[in-house]
């Protein structure tokens, strides 16, 4: 019982029910107003006809200048006798018209040899003072034995007052029938409108129900759900659907991005811990050997000391690279100025020749090519790319370094003819701590390259295949700007 009451309460407070009730209420007010106006107009029109007839008769009698005796003796009222019917065989029935003569003392006089009827006496009592009635130019309402009449009066030269009354019962009965008919038709119209409105509102509210269903599904974990389009959407509902779907797409993207960032952070922390654990373990091991006096030979102590220094340098480089990535993640403000990229490429090639004299190095960077950029950042990019080649390819493998300006951008390319990478490794080449085949290096070089280039508003692309070497292309705007936040 309580659940049923709650469902009823929820239904009465629903938007569908409120719209239906509001529409029906407005139509009901319109029907009531229209009925009232029509009945008032009909009553005014019919009363005006009755008043016109009474006024004409009154003016005719008043303008004849006849006394009551002359009227009685000449029977001049015979022309109105049949129409006004002052005598009734059945005095209990209310006549349609009443004609009465009242003398100066207020007594009802006999006319045409007939004694005053009960209706004539009742009219005289209802009017009271005929002189006061004469002050009104239009007939007035009176009640005679419970029946409603319109009455007017005129005064004859001998001081007698003539009262003329016409019944309005037929008028009010007609108005009552019209009112009942209007209410019956109005009730049927309200019931029909309520059904049509409820059906139409339910149909129009279907997209909102779909939105509720979609929101519930998303709350349960299905982030791919979207609000479907209805067959006959309204403009406002369609705009709401598109806006909601756009918001849901942004929410899903943000959620996916957060999940990916969290997973990447966990992987980054695990990889960093692993990378730092190796040199720390080596350093701890040599220190324990030295502490226990197991390095008695000077050559062994020298070799252990060199290994400790090497692992310390390795750990220092790793920490520096981690700090560089952390700064890039914070999107630092770069110091842009005009930088000659050709000169930087030639300097990188010269450094590579000094480190590996036997490696063939081809440079395509003639003249001067200026670009707005952070010089230290570009030097780090070139240093990491060249260091990647030096670390992962044999010393006899040729290397090509080139830079060119094309279509408003500057392209810098470092390519080697080494073993190359498979498609799976190429897809992860910019991941932090990723090393193809578990090779040497920290696995952060290309990640730093990507971070620096994106901070300049540029892009990095890799072209490689097994046995075809590796080519890394850096594309920078001709006027480099910071990456969008």
Coordinates of C-alpha atoms in Angstrom, one line a residue:
X1 CA 0.0 0.0 0.0
X2 CA 2.8 2.4 0.9
X3 CA 4.7 1.6 -2.4
X4 CA 1.5 2.3 -4.4
X5 CA 1.1 5.6 -2.6
X6 CA 4.7 6.6 -3.3
X7 CA 4.3 5.8 -7.0
X8 CA 1.1 7.9 -7.1
X9 CA 2.9 10.7 -5.3
X10 CA 5.8 10.5 -7.7
X11 CA 3.4 10.5 -10.6
X12 CA 1.6 13.6 -9.4
X13 CA 4.9 15.5 -8.9
X14 CA 6.4 14.4 -12.3
X15 CA 6.9 16.9 -15.0
X16 CA 4.6 15.0 -17.3
X17 CA 1.7 15.2 -14.8
X18 CA 2.4 18.9 -14.1
X19 CA 2.4 19.8 -17.8
X20 CA -0.9 17.9 -18.3
X21 CA -2.5 19.5 -15.3
X22 CA -1.3 22.9 -16.3
X23 CA -2.7 22.5 -19.9
X24 CA -6.0 21.2 -18.7
X25 CA -6.3 24.0 -16.1
X26 CA -5.6 26.7 -18.7
X27 CA -8.2 25.2 -21.0
X28 CA -10.7 25.0 -18.2
X29 CA -10.2 28.6 -17.4
X30 CA -10.6 29.5 -21.0
X31 CA -13.9 27.5 -21.3
X32 CA -15.2 29.1 -18.1
X33 CA -14.3 32.5 -19.3
X34 CA -15.8 31.9 -22.8
X35 CA -19.0 30.4 -21.3
X36 CA -19.4 33.4 -18.9
X37 CA -18.9 35.9 -21.7
X38 CA -21.3 34.1 -24.0
X39 CA -24.0 33.8 -21.3
X40 CA -23.7 37.4 -20.4
X41 CA -23.9 38.5 -24.0
X42 CA -27.0 36.3 -24.6
X43 CA -28.7 37.6 -21.4
X44 CA -28.0 41.2 -22.4
X45 CA -29.3 40.6 -25.9
X46 CA -32.5 38.9 -24.8
X47 CA -33.2 41.4 -22.0
X48 CA -32.7 44.2 -24.4
X49 CA -35.5 42.7 -26.6
X50 CA -37.9 42.4 -23.6
X51 CA -37.0 46.0 -22.5
X52 CA -37.6 47.3 -26.0
X53 CA -41.1 45.8 -26.1
X54 CA -42.0 47.1 -22.7
X55 CA -40.6 50.6 -23.4
X56 CA -42.6 50.8 -26.7
X57 CA -45.9 49.9 -24.9
X58 CA -45.2 52.3 -22.0
X59 CA -44.4 55.1 -24.4
X60 CA -47.6 54.4 -26.4
X61 CA -49.8 54.5 -23.3
X62 CA -48.1 57.5 -21.8
X63 CA -48.4 59.5 -25.1
X64 CA -52.1 58.7 -25.6
X65 CA -53.2 61.2 -22.9
X66 CA -56.1 59.0 -22.0
X67 CA -57.5 58.5 -18.5
X68 CA -58.1 55.2 -16.9
X69 CA -61.9 55.7 -17.3
X70 CA -61.5 56.5 -21.0
X71 CA -59.3 53.4 -21.5
X72 CA -61.8 51.3 -19.6
X73 CA -64.9 52.6 -21.5
X74 CA -63.4 52.6 -24.9
X75 CA -61.5 49.3 -24.4
X76 CA -58.6 50.9 -26.1
X77 CA -56.4 48.3 -24.5
X78 CA -58.0 45.5 -26.6
X79 CA -55.1 45.7 -29.0
X80 CA -52.8 44.6 -26.3
X81 CA -55.2 42.3 -24.4
X82 CA -54.3 39.2 -26.2
X83 CA -50.6 39.9 -26.1
X84 CA -50.4 41.0 -22.5
X85 CA -53.2 38.6 -21.2
X86 CA -54.0 40.3 -17.9
X87 CA -56.6 37.7 -17.0
X88 CA -55.8 34.2 -16.3
X89 CA -58.2 31.3 -15.8
X90 CA -55.7 29.6 -13.7
X91 CA -54.4 32.2 -11.3
X92 CA -51.8 29.7 -9.9
X93 CA -49.8 29.8 -13.1
X94 CA -47.4 32.7 -13.6
X95 CA -48.4 34.7 -16.7
X96 CA -45.9 35.7 -19.3
X97 CA -47.0 39.4 -19.1
X98 CA -48.8 41.4 -16.4
X99 CA -50.8 44.6 -16.9
X100 CA -52.0 46.5 -13.8
X101 CA -53.4 49.9 -13.0
X102 CA -52.6 51.4 -9.6
X103 CA -54.5 54.5 -8.4
X104 CA -53.0 57.3 -6.4
X105 CA -53.7 55.5 -3.1
X106 CA -51.8 52.5 -4.2
X107 CA -54.7 50.2 -4.8
X108 CA -55.0 48.0 -7.9
X109 CA -57.9 49.1 -10.1
X110 CA -60.3 47.0 -12.2
X111 CA -59.8 47.0 -15.9
X112 CA -62.3 46.1 -18.7
X113 CA -64.8 44.9 -16.0
X114 CA -62.3 42.3 -14.6
X115 CA -61.3 42.3 -11.0
X116 CA -57.6 42.5 -10.2
X117 CA -55.9 39.2 -10.4
X118 CA -53.5 37.8 -7.8
X119 CA -50.6 38.4 -10.3
X120 CA -51.6 42.0 -10.7
X121 CA -51.7 42.5 -6.9
X122 CA -48.4 40.7 -6.5
X123 CA -46.9 43.0 -9.1
X124 CA -48.1 46.0 -7.3
X125 CA -46.7 44.8 -4.0
X126 CA -43.3 44.0 -5.7
X127 CA -43.1 47.4 -7.3
X128 CA -44.2 49.3 -4.2
X129 CA -43.9 52.9 -5.2
X130 CA -44.8 53.3 -8.9
X131 CA -43.5 56.9 -8.9
X132 CA -40.0 55.7 -7.9
X133 CA -40.1 53.1 -10.7
X134 CA -40.9 55.9 -13.2
X135 CA -37.6 57.5 -12.5
X136 CA -35.8 54.7 -14.3
X137 CA -35.8 54.9 -18.1
X138 CA -35.2 51.2 -18.4
X139 CA -37.3 48.4 -17.0
X140 CA -36.2 46.9 -13.6
X141 CA -36.1 43.4 -12.3
X142 CA -38.8 42.3 -9.8
X143 CA -40.0 38.9 -8.4
X144 CA -43.7 38.1 -8.4
X145 CA -44.7 35.0 -6.5
X146 CA -41.2 33.6 -7.1
X147 CA -41.2 34.4 -10.8
X148 CA -38.8 36.9 -12.3
X149 CA -40.1 39.9 -14.4
X150 CA -39.0 43.0 -16.1
X151 CA -41.3 45.9 -15.1
X152 CA -41.8 49.5 -16.1
X153 CA -44.5 52.1 -15.3
X154 CA -46.2 55.2 -16.9
X155 CA -48.6 57.7 -15.4
X156 CA -51.9 58.7 -17.0
X157 CA -53.3 62.3 -16.9
X158 CA -55.8 61.3 -14.1
X159 CA -52.9 60.2 -11.8
X160 CA -53.3 56.5 -12.3
X161 CA -50.1 54.5 -12.8
X162 CA -50.0 51.7 -15.4
X163 CA -47.6 48.8 -14.6
X164 CA -46.3 46.7 -17.4
X165 CA -44.3 43.5 -16.7
X166 CA -42.9 40.8 -18.8
X167 CA -41.6 37.4 -17.5
X168 CA -38.0 36.5 -17.9
X169 CA -38.3 32.9 -16.7
X170 CA -38.0 31.6 -20.3
X171 CA -34.9 33.6 -20.7
X172 CA -33.3 32.2 -17.6
X173 CA -34.4 28.6 -18.4
X174 CA -32.7 29.0 -21.8
X175 CA -29.6 30.3 -20.2
X176 CA -29.5 27.4 -17.8
X177 CA -29.8 24.9 -20.6
X178 CA -27.1 26.7 -22.5
X179 CA -24.9 26.6 -19.4
X180 CA -25.4 22.9 -18.9
X181 CA -24.7 22.2 -22.6
X182 CA -21.5 24.3 -22.4
X183 CA -20.3 22.6 -19.2
X184 CA -21.0 19.1 -20.7
X185 CA -19.2 19.9 -23.9
X186 CA -16.4 21.6 -22.0
X187 CA -15.9 18.6 -19.7
X188 CA -15.7 16.3 -22.7
X189 CA -13.2 18.6 -24.3
X190 CA -11.1 18.7 -21.1
X191 CA -11.1 14.9 -20.8
X192 CA -10.1 14.6 -24.5
X193 CA -7.4 17.2 -24.1
X194 CA -6.0 15.6 -20.9
X195 CA -5.7 12.2 -22.8
X196 CA -4.1 13.9 -25.9
X197 CA -1.8 16.0 -23.7
X198 CA -0.7 13.0 -21.6
X199 CA 0.1 11.0 -24.7
X200 CA 1.9 13.9 -26.4
X201 CA 3.9 14.8 -23.3
X202 CA 4.9 11.2 -22.8
X203 CA 6.1 11.0 -26.4
X204 CA 8.0 14.3 -26.1
X205 CA 9.5 13.3 -22.7
X206 CA 10.9 10.1 -24.1
X207 CA 14.3 11.7 -24.9
X208 CA 14.6 12.8 -21.2
X209 CA 13.8 9.3 -20.1
X210 CA 16.6 8.1 -22.4
X211 CA 18.9 10.6 -20.8
X212 CA 18.0 9.3 -17.3
X213 CA 18.6 5.7 -18.5
X214 CA 21.9 6.7 -20.1
X215 CA 23.1 8.5 -16.9
X216 CA 22.2 5.5 -14.8
X217 CA 24.1 3.2 -17.1
X218 CA 27.1 5.5 -16.9
X219 CA 26.9 5.6 -13.2
X220 CA 27.0 1.8 -13.2
X221 CA 30.3 1.9 -15.1
X222 CA 29.3 1.9 -18.8
X223 CA 31.2 5.0 -20.0
X224 CA 30.5 4.3 -23.6
X225 CA 26.8 4.9 -23.4
X226 CA 25.3 7.9 -25.2
X227 CA 21.8 9.3 -25.5
X228 CA 20.2 8.1 -28.7
X229 CA 18.4 10.4 -31.1
X230 CA 14.6 10.2 -31.1
X231 CA 12.6 9.9 -34.3
X232 CA 11.0 13.3 -34.1
X233 CA 13.2 15.4 -31.8
X234 CA 12.4 19.0 -30.9
X235 CA 15.1 21.6 -31.3
X236 CA 15.6 22.2 -27.6
X237 CA 15.7 18.5 -26.7
X238 CA 18.1 17.8 -29.6
X239 CA 20.4 20.6 -28.4
X240 CA 20.3 19.1 -24.9
X241 CA 21.1 15.6 -26.3
X242 CA 24.0 16.9 -28.3
X243 CA 25.4 18.9 -25.4
X244 CA 25.0 16.0 -23.0
X245 CA 26.7 13.5 -25.4
X246 CA 29.5 16.0 -25.8
X247 CA 29.9 16.3 -22.1
X248 CA 29.8 12.5 -21.7
X249 CA 32.5 12.2 -24.3
X250 CA 34.6 14.7 -22.4
X251 CA 34.0 12.9 -19.2
X252 CA 35.0 9.6 -20.7
X253 CA 38.1 11.1 -22.3
X254 CA 39.1 12.7 -19.0
X255 CA 38.4 9.4 -17.1
X256 CA 40.5 7.4 -19.7
X257 CA 43.2 10.0 -19.5
X258 CA 43.3 9.8 -15.7
X259 CA 43.4 6.1 -15.8
X260 CA 46.2 6.1 -18.4
X261 CA 48.1 8.7 -16.4
X262 CA 47.7 6.7 -13.2
X263 CA 48.9 3.6 -14.9
X264 CA 51.8 5.5 -16.5
X265 CA 52.7 6.9 -13.1
X266 CA 52.7 3.5 -11.5
X267 CA 54.8 2.1 -14.3
X268 CA 57.1 5.1 -14.2
X269 CA 57.6 4.8 -10.4
X270 CA 58.2 1.0 -10.8
X271 CA 60.7 1.6 -13.6
X272 CA 62.5 4.4 -11.8
X273 CA 62.7 2.3 -8.7
X274 CA 64.1 -0.6 -10.7
X275 CA 66.6 1.6 -12.5
X276 CA 67.8 3.2 -9.3
X277 CA 67.9 0.0 -7.4
X278 CA 70.6 -1.5 -9.8
X279 CA 73.3 1.1 -9.2
X280 CA 72.4 1.4 -5.5
X281 CA 72.8 -2.4 -5.1
X282 CA 76.1 -2.3 -6.8
X283 CA 77.4 0.6 -4.7
X284 CA 76.1 -1.1 -1.5
X285 CA 77.8 -4.3 -2.5
X286 CA 81.2 -2.8 -3.0
X287 CA 80.9 -0.7 0.2
X288 CA 80.1 -3.9 2.2
X289 CA 83.1 -5.7 0.7
X290 CA 85.3 -2.7 1.6
X291 CA 83.8 -2.5 5.1
X292 CA 84.5 -6.2 5.8
X293 CA 88.1 -5.9 4.6
X294 CA 87.6 -8.3 1.6
X295 CA 89.2 -5.8 -0.8
X296 CA 92.8 -6.2 0.4
X297 CA 94.4 -6.1 -3.0
X298 CA 95.1 -2.5 -4.2
X299 CA 94.0 -3.4 -7.7
X300 CA 90.7 -4.8 -6.4
X301 CA 90.1 -1.7 -4.3
X302 CA 90.9 0.5 -7.4
X303 CA 88.5 -1.5 -9.6
X304 CA 85.8 -1.4 -6.9
X305 CA 86.3 2.3 -6.6
X306 CA 85.9 2.8 -10.3
X307 CA 82.8 0.7 -10.3
X308 CA 81.3 2.8 -7.5
X309 CA 82.1 6.0 -9.4
X310 CA 80.6 4.6 -12.6
X311 CA 77.4 3.5 -10.9
X312 CA 77.2 6.9 -9.1
X313 CA 77.6 8.7 -12.5
X314 CA 74.9 6.4 -13.9
X315 CA 72.5 7.2 -11.0
X316 CA 73.3 10.9 -11.3
X317 CA 72.4 10.9 -15.0
X318 CA 69.2 9.0 -14.4
X319 CA 68.2 11.5 -11.7
X320 CA 69.0 14.4 -14.0
X321 CA 66.9 12.9 -16.7
X322 CA 64.0 12.3 -14.3
X323 CA 64.2 15.9 -13.2
X324 CA 64.2 17.1 -16.8
X325 CA 61.0 15.0 -17.5
X326 CA 59.4 16.4 -14.3
X327 CA 60.1 20.0 -15.4
X328 CA 58.7 19.3 -18.9
X329 CA 55.6 17.8 -17.4
X330 CA 55.1 21.1 -15.5
X331 CA 55.3 22.9 -18.8
X332 CA 58.0 25.4 -18.0
X333 CA 58.4 28.8 -19.6
X334 CA 61.1 28.5 -22.3
X335 CA 63.5 31.3 -23.2
X336 CA 62.8 31.8 -26.9
X337 CA 65.3 33.6 -29.1
X338 CA 66.6 33.3 -32.6
X339 CA 68.6 30.1 -32.9
X340 CA 70.6 28.9 -35.9
X341 CA 69.4 25.2 -36.1
X342 CA 72.0 24.5 -38.9
X343 CA 74.8 25.4 -36.5
X344 CA 73.4 23.2 -33.8
X345 CA 73.2 20.3 -36.2
X346 CA 76.9 20.8 -37.3
X347 CA 78.0 21.0 -33.7
X348 CA 76.2 17.7 -32.9
X349 CA 77.8 16.0 -35.9
X350 CA 81.2 17.3 -34.8
X351 CA 80.7 15.9 -31.3
X352 CA 79.7 12.5 -32.8
X353 CA 82.8 12.4 -35.0
X354 CA 85.0 13.2 -31.9
X355 CA 83.4 10.4 -29.9
X356 CA 83.3 7.8 -32.7
X357 CA 85.9 8.8 -35.4
X358 CA 85.2 5.6 -37.4
X359 CA 81.5 6.3 -37.9
X360 CA 80.5 7.8 -41.3
X361 CA 78.5 11.0 -40.6
X362 CA 76.7 12.9 -43.3
X363 CA 75.4 16.4 -42.6
X364 CA 72.9 18.4 -44.6
X365 CA 72.9 21.8 -42.9
X366 CA 74.4 24.4 -45.1
X367 CA 74.1 28.1 -44.4
X368 CA 72.0 29.6 -41.6
X369 CA 68.5 28.6 -40.7
X370 CA 67.0 30.7 -37.9
X371 CA 64.1 29.7 -35.7
X372 CA 62.5 31.0 -32.5
X373 CA 63.3 28.4 -29.9
X374 CA 65.1 27.6 -26.6
X375 CA 68.7 26.8 -27.6
X376 CA 69.5 24.6 -24.6
X377 CA 66.3 22.6 -25.3
X378 CA 67.2 22.0 -29.0
X379 CA 70.8 21.1 -28.0
X380 CA 69.4 18.5 -25.6
X381 CA 67.2 17.1 -28.4
X382 CA 70.1 16.7 -30.8
X383 CA 72.3 15.3 -28.0
X384 CA 69.7 12.7 -27.1
X385 CA 69.1 11.7 -30.7
X386 CA 72.8 11.4 -31.5
X387 CA 73.4 9.6 -28.2
X388 CA 70.7 7.2 -29.0
X389 CA 72.4 6.3 -32.3
X390 CA 75.8 6.0 -30.6
X391 CA 74.4 3.7 -27.9
X392 CA 72.2 1.4 -29.9
X393 CA 74.0 1.0 -33.3
X394 CA 77.5 -0.3 -34.1
X395 CA 80.3 2.2 -34.6
X396 CA 80.6 1.6 -38.3
X397 CA 76.9 2.3 -39.1
X398 CA 76.5 5.6 -41.2
X399 CA 74.4 8.4 -39.7
X400 CA 72.7 11.3 -41.5
X401 CA 71.9 14.6 -39.9
X402 CA 69.9 17.2 -41.8
X403 CA 67.7 20.3 -41.4
X404 CA 65.4 22.1 -43.8
X405 CA 62.6 24.7 -43.9
X406 CA 59.4 23.7 -45.8
X407 CA 55.8 24.9 -45.8
X408 CA 56.4 27.2 -42.9
X409 CA 57.9 24.6 -40.6
X410 CA 61.5 23.4 -39.8
X411 CA 62.2 19.7 -40.1
X412 CA 65.3 18.2 -38.3
X413 CA 66.1 14.6 -39.1
X414 CA 68.6 12.2 -37.5
X415 CA 68.7 8.8 -39.3
X416 CA 70.9 5.8 -39.1
X417 CA 71.2 2.5 -41.0
X418 CA 71.2 0.3 -37.9
X419 CA 69.1 -2.8 -37.2
X420 CA 65.8 -0.8 -36.9
X421 CA 62.8 -1.7 -34.8
X422 CA 59.8 -3.8 -35.2
X423 CA 56.3 -2.2 -35.3
X424 CA 55.6 -3.2 -31.7
X425 CA 58.8 -1.5 -30.4
X426 CA 58.3 1.5 -32.6
X427 CA 54.9 2.1 -31.0
X428 CA 56.5 2.3 -27.6
X429 CA 59.7 4.1 -28.5
X430 CA 58.7 7.3 -26.7
X431 CA 57.6 5.5 -23.5
X432 CA 59.7 6.3 -20.5
X433 CA 62.2 3.6 -19.5
X434 CA 61.5 1.6 -22.7
X435 CA 64.5 -0.1 -24.1
X436 CA 64.1 -2.2 -27.2
X437 CA 65.5 -5.7 -26.5
X438 CA 66.5 -4.6 -23.0
X439 CA 69.5 -2.7 -24.4
X440 CA 71.7 -0.1 -22.8
X441 CA 70.7 3.3 -21.7
X442 CA 68.1 4.6 -19.3
X443 CA 65.2 4.5 -21.8
X444 CA 64.4 8.2 -21.2
X445 CA 66.3 9.8 -24.1
X446 CA 63.4 9.8 -26.7
X447 CA 60.9 10.6 -24.0
X448 CA 62.8 13.8 -23.2
X449 CA 63.1 14.6 -26.9
X450 CA 59.3 14.3 -27.2
X451 CA 58.7 16.5 -24.2
X452 CA 61.0 19.3 -25.3
X453 CA 59.6 19.3 -28.9
X454 CA 56.0 19.4 -27.6
X455 CA 57.0 22.3 -25.3
X456 CA 58.1 24.1 -28.5
X457 CA 54.7 23.3 -30.1
X458 CA 56.2 20.8 -32.5
X459 CA 55.9 17.1 -33.3
X460 CA 58.2 14.1 -33.3
X461 CA 57.8 11.2 -35.8
X462 CA 59.7 7.9 -36.1
X463 CA 60.2 5.9 -39.3
X464 CA 61.7 2.4 -38.9
X465 CA 61.5 -1.2 -39.8
X466 CA 63.6 -4.3 -39.0
X467 CA 66.9 -4.0 -41.0
X468 CA 66.1 -0.5 -42.4
X469 CA 67.5 1.6 -39.6
X470 CA 65.7 4.3 -37.6
X471 CA 64.9 7.9 -38.6
X472 CA 63.6 10.4 -36.1
X473 CA 62.1 13.6 -37.6
X474 CA 61.5 16.7 -35.4
X475 CA 59.0 19.2 -36.9
X476 CA 59.1 22.7 -35.4
X477 CA 57.0 25.8 -36.3
X478 CA 59.0 28.5 -38.1
X479 CA 58.1 30.7 -35.1
X480 CA 58.1 28.2 -32.3
X481 CA 55.5 28.8 -29.5
X482 CA 54.9 27.0 -26.2
X483 CA 52.7 23.9 -26.3
X484 CA 49.0 24.6 -25.5
X485 CA 48.1 23.9 -21.9

